[in-house]
Amino acid sequence: MERARKPTALATTPGLPPQPQVTLTDSNARLTATLPTGESIDILLHGATILSWKDAAGRENFWLSDAAKLDGSGAARGGIPIVFPVFGTSDGHGAEKLPQHGFARNSRWEFLGKSTSEAAKEGVKLDFGLSSQNLSDDVRAQWPYTFGLLYSVTLDRGSLNTTLVVTNDGDVPFEFQTLLHNYFRVDDIEKVTVTGFEDAPYVDKVDQFKTKSQAGPVTFAGETDRVYTPAQGPGHPLVIEEDGKPRFRIVRDNLEDAVIFNPWVDKAQGMGDFEPKDGWKKMLCVEPGSVSKWQTLEKGDAFEAAQTIYLV
Ligand code: BG6
């Protein structure tokens, strides 16, 4: 019924600013987070592997193989696989039975939820967990320690932070190594240089594990697989440049080492999940880690380490 004097509408509550959207897809196997400004990440719960990181214009920052295993049947080739508790393989330190790069990249993690924080001013923080209880009996038999891993991924407008906290929840100490195996997407590996490694000692895995010293920026002209311990410490940024222009700046926290890896022609041919076969031209791994030594974690102790990747 028309009324001469309708009640005035209540003043609308001022709307919240647009919020980041977090969506679980693929029967809860995958998660996408998108900021109101357009930046996005895509994460596979298998391995808590970040598969994709796009800027606001939709430009992809990570390389992901066309043949990457995304169904939980193996570790994904690309993005950021998490290496824990061993880098490569080892015949000591309690890691004798573990497969290459450990089990974290090949185990299903739990999504623990999203939050906003001081650290993520305009962004979003996503937490993932993996503990001994989540592991299959086979994996527990390979590494019988009681541990917890908390992996926090913070997407902000121009940066991505990944933080790993390792806790020893058992009664006996354990040793571990860890590494964030970033696969960056580049336009042409032969035009890439990486700075921040000047004067760093490194172990050259493609030259009989000889120890060498880096002179000037790192450049690429063949298979590259090196474990660096940058001389200026973790606080000193590592910068990936293309055509002389900085593209990614990586700041490490409590990660002393960084591996640089590109398989080039022959090794890429031999990797079953590496597609296209000439994809080595478009990728570069720069992987902050703690791998040249072993961390020992006593009962009840925690280890925290992180990287922040800035787009520049
Ligand atoms: C790098 C190692 O970190 O990872 C290389 O230094 C290795 O030696 C590469 O080939 C890829 O490892 P995977 O197990 O994923 O094939």
PDB file of C-alpha atoms in Angstrom, residues 37-215:
ATOM      1  CA  THR A  37      43.513  -5.534  -6.782  1.00  0.00           C
ATOM      2  CA  GLY A  38      43.808  -8.654  -8.990  1.00  0.00           C
ATOM      3  CA  GLU A  39      46.932 -10.457  -7.746  1.00  0.00           C
ATOM      4  CA  SER A  40      46.407 -14.191  -7.261  1.00  0.00           C
ATOM      5  CA  ILE A  41      48.000 -17.425  -6.124  1.00  0.00           C
ATOM      6  CA  ASP A  42      47.029 -21.013  -6.697  1.00  0.00           C
ATOM      7  CA  ILE A  43      48.087 -23.664  -4.166  1.00  0.00           C
ATOM      8  CA  LEU A  44      47.910 -27.432  -4.311  1.00  0.00           C
ATOM      9  CA  LEU A  45      47.278 -29.007  -0.893  1.00  0.00           C
ATOM     10  CA  HIS A  46      49.454 -31.901  -1.999  1.00  0.00           C
ATOM     11  CA  GLY A  47      52.833 -30.536  -0.933  1.00  0.00           C
ATOM     12  CA  ALA A  48      51.284 -27.135  -0.041  1.00  0.00           C
ATOM     13  CA  THR A  49      52.861 -26.297  -3.381  1.00  0.00           C
ATOM     14  CA  ILE A  50      52.251 -22.803  -4.699  1.00  0.00           C
ATOM     15  CA  LEU A  51      51.688 -23.498  -8.407  1.00  0.00           C
ATOM     16  CA  SER A  52      51.004 -20.010  -9.686  1.00  0.00           C
ATOM     17  CA  TRP A  53      51.531 -16.408  -8.643  1.00  0.00           C
ATOM     18  CA  LYS A  54      50.130 -13.744 -10.930  1.00  0.00           C
ATOM     19  CA  ASP A  55      50.472 -10.008 -10.636  1.00  0.00           C
ATOM     20  CA  ALA A  56      47.520  -7.619 -10.969  1.00  0.00           C
ATOM     21  CA  ALA A  57      47.891  -7.602 -14.764  1.00  0.00           C
ATOM     22  CA  GLY A  58      47.742 -11.414 -14.889  1.00  0.00           C
ATOM     23  CA  ARG A  59      51.443 -11.931 -15.589  1.00  0.00           C
ATOM     24  CA  GLU A  60      52.662 -15.287 -14.258  1.00  0.00           C
ATOM     25  CA  ASN A  61      55.775 -15.278 -12.074  1.00  0.00           C
ATOM     26  CA  PHE A  62      56.309 -19.012 -11.655  1.00  0.00           C
ATOM     27  CA  TRP A  63      57.120 -21.749 -14.119  1.00  0.00           C
ATOM     28  CA  LEU A  64      55.009 -24.905 -13.968  1.00  0.00           C
ATOM     29  CA  SER A  65      55.649 -27.915 -16.170  1.00  0.00           C
ATOM     30  CA  ASP A  66      52.825 -28.900 -18.543  1.00  0.00           C
ATOM     31  CA  ALA A  67      53.399 -32.456 -17.261  1.00  0.00           C
ATOM     32  CA  ALA A  68      53.453 -31.546 -13.554  1.00  0.00           C
ATOM     33  CA  LYS A  69      51.716 -34.145 -11.376  1.00  0.00           C
ATOM     34  CA  LEU A  70      48.742 -32.346  -9.879  1.00  0.00           C
ATOM     35  CA  ASP A  71      46.742 -35.390  -8.783  1.00  0.00           C
ATOM     36  CA  GLY A  72      48.763 -36.272  -5.681  1.00  0.00           C
ATOM     37  CA  SER A  73      50.682 -39.043  -7.458  1.00  0.00           C
ATOM     38  CA  GLY A  74      53.994 -37.224  -6.973  1.00  0.00           C
ATOM     39  CA  ALA A  75      55.579 -33.857  -6.265  1.00  0.00           C
ATOM     40  CA  ALA A  76      54.604 -31.054  -8.643  1.00  0.00           C
ATOM     41  CA  ARG A  77      57.329 -29.885 -11.034  1.00  0.00           C
ATOM     42  CA  GLY A  78      57.160 -26.121 -10.757  1.00  0.00           C
ATOM     43  CA  GLY A  79      55.961 -23.330  -8.495  1.00  0.00           C
ATOM     44  CA  ILE A  80      57.398 -23.717  -4.978  1.00  0.00           C
ATOM     45  CA  PRO A  81      57.809 -27.302  -3.781  1.00  0.00           C
ATOM     46  CA  ILE A  82      58.910 -27.462  -0.127  1.00  0.00           C
ATOM     47  CA  VAL A  83      62.033 -29.490   0.531  1.00  0.00           C
ATOM     48  CA  PHE A  84      62.045 -31.126   4.011  1.00  0.00           C
ATOM     49  CA  PRO A  85      63.665 -32.869   5.910  1.00  0.00           C
ATOM     50  CA  VAL A  86      66.519 -33.582   3.468  1.00  0.00           C
ATOM     51  CA  PHE A  87      67.914 -31.778   0.449  1.00  0.00           C
ATOM     52  CA  GLY A  88      68.771 -34.358  -2.223  1.00  0.00           C
ATOM     53  CA  THR A  89      69.472 -37.635  -0.465  1.00  0.00           C
ATOM     54  CA  SER A  90      71.699 -38.491   2.463  1.00  0.00           C
ATOM     55  CA  ASP A  91      73.167 -41.612   3.959  1.00  0.00           C
ATOM     56  CA  GLY A  92      73.327 -40.086   7.421  1.00  0.00           C
ATOM     57  CA  HIS A  93      71.534 -37.751   9.852  1.00  0.00           C
ATOM     58  CA  GLY A  94      68.480 -39.987  10.148  1.00  0.00           C
ATOM     59  CA  ALA A  95      67.619 -39.330   6.488  1.00  0.00           C
ATOM     60  CA  GLU A  96      68.934 -42.610   5.051  1.00  0.00           C
ATOM     61  CA  LYS A  97      65.514 -43.960   4.033  1.00  0.00           C
ATOM     62  CA  LEU A  98      64.069 -40.734   2.636  1.00  0.00           C
ATOM     63  CA  PRO A  99      63.471 -40.083  -1.050  1.00  0.00           C
ATOM     64  CA  GLN A 100      65.152 -37.155  -2.844  1.00  0.00           C
ATOM     65  CA  HIS A 101      64.160 -33.826  -1.197  1.00  0.00           C
ATOM     66  CA  GLY A 102      62.146 -35.570   1.539  1.00  0.00           C
ATOM     67  CA  PHE A 103      58.410 -36.049   1.957  1.00  0.00           C
ATOM     68  CA  ALA A 104      56.941 -32.568   2.508  1.00  0.00           C
ATOM     69  CA  ARG A 105      56.500 -31.849  -1.217  1.00  0.00           C
ATOM     70  CA  ASN A 106      54.799 -35.194  -1.683  1.00  0.00           C
ATOM     71  CA  SER A 107      52.397 -35.263   1.294  1.00  0.00           C
ATOM     72  CA  ARG A 108      48.901 -33.878   1.606  1.00  0.00           C
ATOM     73  CA  TRP A 109      48.868 -30.804   3.888  1.00  0.00           C
ATOM     74  CA  GLU A 110      45.933 -29.369   5.804  1.00  0.00           C
ATOM     75  CA  PHE A 111      44.607 -25.902   5.054  1.00  0.00           C
ATOM     76  CA  LEU A 112      44.406 -24.211   8.452  1.00  0.00           C
ATOM     77  CA  GLY A 113      42.668 -21.024   7.388  1.00  0.00           C
ATOM     78  CA  LYS A 114      43.153 -17.480   6.172  1.00  0.00           C
ATOM     79  CA  SER A 115      43.809 -14.305   8.063  1.00  0.00           C
ATOM     80  CA  THR A 116      44.776 -10.740   7.523  1.00  0.00           C
ATOM     81  CA  SER A 117      47.648  -9.361   9.494  1.00  0.00           C
ATOM     82  CA  GLU A 118      49.883  -6.366   9.961  1.00  0.00           C
ATOM     83  CA  ALA A 119      52.328  -8.133   7.679  1.00  0.00           C
ATOM     84  CA  ALA A 120      49.723  -8.473   4.905  1.00  0.00           C
ATOM     85  CA  LYS A 121      48.518  -4.882   4.773  1.00  0.00           C
ATOM     86  CA  GLU A 122      46.434  -5.215   1.641  1.00  0.00           C
ATOM     87  CA  GLY A 123      46.839  -8.922   1.274  1.00  0.00           C
ATOM     88  CA  VAL A 124      46.001 -12.254   2.739  1.00  0.00           C
ATOM     89  CA  LYS A 125      47.818 -14.879   4.767  1.00  0.00           C
ATOM     90  CA  LEU A 126      47.070 -18.571   4.321  1.00  0.00           C
ATOM     91  CA  ASP A 127      48.282 -21.218   6.755  1.00  0.00           C
ATOM     92  CA  PHE A 128      48.997 -24.867   6.034  1.00  0.00           C
ATOM     93  CA  GLY A 129      50.055 -27.644   8.387  1.00  0.00           C
ATOM     94  CA  LEU A 130      51.747 -31.005   8.144  1.00  0.00           C
ATOM     95  CA  SER A 131      52.662 -33.158  11.101  1.00  0.00           C
ATOM     96  CA  SER A 132      53.733 -36.722  11.801  1.00  0.00           C
ATOM     97  CA  GLN A 133      50.069 -37.693  12.291  1.00  0.00           C
ATOM     98  CA  ASN A 134      49.275 -36.703   8.666  1.00  0.00           C
ATOM     99  CA  LEU A 135      51.900 -39.011   7.196  1.00  0.00           C
ATOM    100  CA  SER A 136      51.259 -42.433   5.740  1.00  0.00           C
ATOM    101  CA  ASP A 137      52.669 -45.399   7.670  1.00  0.00           C
ATOM    102  CA  ASP A 138      55.287 -45.845   4.939  1.00  0.00           C
ATOM    103  CA  VAL A 139      56.569 -42.307   5.300  1.00  0.00           C
ATOM    104  CA  ARG A 140      56.538 -42.489   9.093  1.00  0.00           C
ATOM    105  CA  ALA A 141      58.675 -45.585   8.833  1.00  0.00           C
ATOM    106  CA  GLN A 142      61.148 -43.605   6.692  1.00  0.00           C
ATOM    107  CA  TRP A 143      61.434 -40.793   9.245  1.00  0.00           C
ATOM    108  CA  PRO A 144      59.991 -41.763  12.620  1.00  0.00           C
ATOM    109  CA  TYR A 145      60.113 -38.368  14.355  1.00  0.00           C
ATOM    110  CA  THR A 146      57.264 -36.401  15.895  1.00  0.00           C
ATOM    111  CA  PHE A 147      57.259 -33.002  14.229  1.00  0.00           C
ATOM    112  CA  GLY A 148      55.021 -30.178  13.121  1.00  0.00           C
ATOM    113  CA  LEU A 149      55.356 -27.941  10.080  1.00  0.00           C
ATOM    114  CA  LEU A 150      53.444 -24.690   9.792  1.00  0.00           C
ATOM    115  CA  TYR A 151      53.709 -23.044   6.368  1.00  0.00           C
ATOM    116  CA  SER A 152      52.331 -19.542   5.996  1.00  0.00           C
ATOM    117  CA  VAL A 153      51.899 -17.955   2.598  1.00  0.00           C
ATOM    118  CA  THR A 154      51.285 -14.227   2.515  1.00  0.00           C
ATOM    119  CA  LEU A 155      50.220 -12.681  -0.766  1.00  0.00           C
ATOM    120  CA  ASP A 156      50.538  -8.933  -0.855  1.00  0.00           C
ATOM    121  CA  ARG A 157      50.297  -6.430  -3.687  1.00  0.00           C
ATOM    122  CA  GLY A 158      53.878  -6.635  -4.883  1.00  0.00           C
ATOM    123  CA  SER A 159      55.247  -9.520  -2.895  1.00  0.00           C
ATOM    124  CA  LEU A 160      54.885 -13.090  -1.752  1.00  0.00           C
ATOM    125  CA  ASN A 161      56.181 -14.289   1.599  1.00  0.00           C
ATOM    126  CA  THR A 162      56.510 -17.929   2.548  1.00  0.00           C
ATOM    127  CA  THR A 163      57.407 -18.800   6.141  1.00  0.00           C
ATOM    128  CA  LEU A 164      58.104 -22.257   7.513  1.00  0.00           C
ATOM    129  CA  VAL A 165      58.071 -23.134  11.205  1.00  0.00           C
ATOM    130  CA  VAL A 166      59.391 -26.544  12.197  1.00  0.00           C
ATOM    131  CA  THR A 167      58.666 -27.852  15.695  1.00  0.00           C
ATOM    132  CA  ASN A 168      59.962 -30.908  17.480  1.00  0.00           C
ATOM    133  CA  ASP A 169      56.888 -32.292  19.238  1.00  0.00           C
ATOM    134  CA  GLY A 170      58.522 -35.552  20.221  1.00  0.00           C
ATOM    135  CA  ASP A 171      60.938 -36.704  22.909  1.00  0.00           C
ATOM    136  CA  VAL A 172      64.121 -37.093  20.899  1.00  0.00           C
ATOM    137  CA  PRO A 173      66.117 -34.537  18.890  1.00  0.00           C
ATOM    138  CA  PHE A 174      66.081 -34.718  15.082  1.00  0.00           C
ATOM    139  CA  GLU A 175      68.166 -33.224  12.297  1.00  0.00           C
ATOM    140  CA  PHE A 176      66.795 -31.677   9.129  1.00  0.00           C
ATOM    141  CA  GLN A 177      67.482 -29.566   6.076  1.00  0.00           C
ATOM    142  CA  THR A 178      64.905 -27.432   4.315  1.00  0.00           C
ATOM    143  CA  LEU A 179      64.611 -25.383   1.137  1.00  0.00           C
ATOM    144  CA  LEU A 180      61.997 -23.416  -0.811  1.00  0.00           C
ATOM    145  CA  HIS A 181      62.387 -24.710  -4.362  1.00  0.00           C
ATOM    146  CA  ASN A 182      61.222 -21.650  -6.343  1.00  0.00           C
ATOM    147  CA  TYR A 183      60.757 -22.184 -10.076  1.00  0.00           C
ATOM    148  CA  PHE A 184      60.718 -18.667 -11.573  1.00  0.00           C
ATOM    149  CA  ARG A 185      59.329 -17.994 -15.015  1.00  0.00           C
ATOM    150  CA  VAL A 186      61.715 -16.020 -17.214  1.00  0.00           C
ATOM    151  CA  ASP A 187      61.477 -14.964 -20.854  1.00  0.00           C
ATOM    152  CA  ASP A 188      64.906 -16.186 -21.927  1.00  0.00           C
ATOM    153  CA  ILE A 189      67.346 -17.877 -19.548  1.00  0.00           C
ATOM    154  CA  GLU A 190      70.286 -16.781 -21.680  1.00  0.00           C
ATOM    155  CA  LYS A 191      69.460 -13.147 -20.916  1.00  0.00           C
ATOM    156  CA  VAL A 192      69.152 -13.722 -17.170  1.00  0.00           C
ATOM    157  CA  THR A 193      71.704 -12.705 -14.575  1.00  0.00           C
ATOM    158  CA  VAL A 194      71.459 -13.193 -10.828  1.00  0.00           C
ATOM    159  CA  THR A 195      73.197 -10.882  -8.396  1.00  0.00           C
ATOM    160  CA  GLY A 196      73.796 -11.238  -4.669  1.00  0.00           C
ATOM    161  CA  PHE A 197      76.171 -14.192  -5.030  1.00  0.00           C
ATOM    162  CA  GLU A 198      79.369 -12.208  -5.536  1.00  0.00           C
ATOM    163  CA  ASP A 199      82.362 -13.876  -3.828  1.00  0.00           C
ATOM    164  CA  ALA A 200      80.114 -16.664  -2.524  1.00  0.00           C
ATOM    165  CA  PRO A 201      81.594 -20.128  -2.174  1.00  0.00           C
ATOM    166  CA  TYR A 202      79.536 -22.780  -3.919  1.00  0.00           C
ATOM    167  CA  VAL A 203      79.464 -26.505  -4.525  1.00  0.00           C
ATOM    168  CA  ASP A 204      79.170 -27.241  -8.234  1.00  0.00           C
ATOM    169  CA  LYS A 205      76.972 -30.331  -8.538  1.00  0.00           C
ATOM    170  CA  VAL A 206      77.624 -30.609 -12.278  1.00  0.00           C
ATOM    171  CA  ASP A 207      81.415 -30.532 -11.837  1.00  0.00           C
ATOM    172  CA  GLN A 208      82.121 -33.351  -9.367  1.00  0.00           C
ATOM    173  CA  PHE A 209      80.862 -31.359  -6.380  1.00  0.00           C
ATOM    174  CA  LYS A 210      83.945 -29.128  -6.482  1.00  0.00           C
ATOM    175  CA  THR A 211      83.935 -26.081  -4.235  1.00  0.00           C
ATOM    176  CA  LYS A 212      84.342 -22.862  -6.219  1.00  0.00           C
ATOM    177  CA  SER A 213      83.953 -19.121  -5.710  1.00  0.00           C
ATOM    178  CA  GLN A 214      81.496 -16.935  -7.627  1.00  0.00           C
ATOM    179  CA  ALA A 215      83.053 -14.045  -9.535  1.00  0.00           C
TER     180      ALA A 215
END
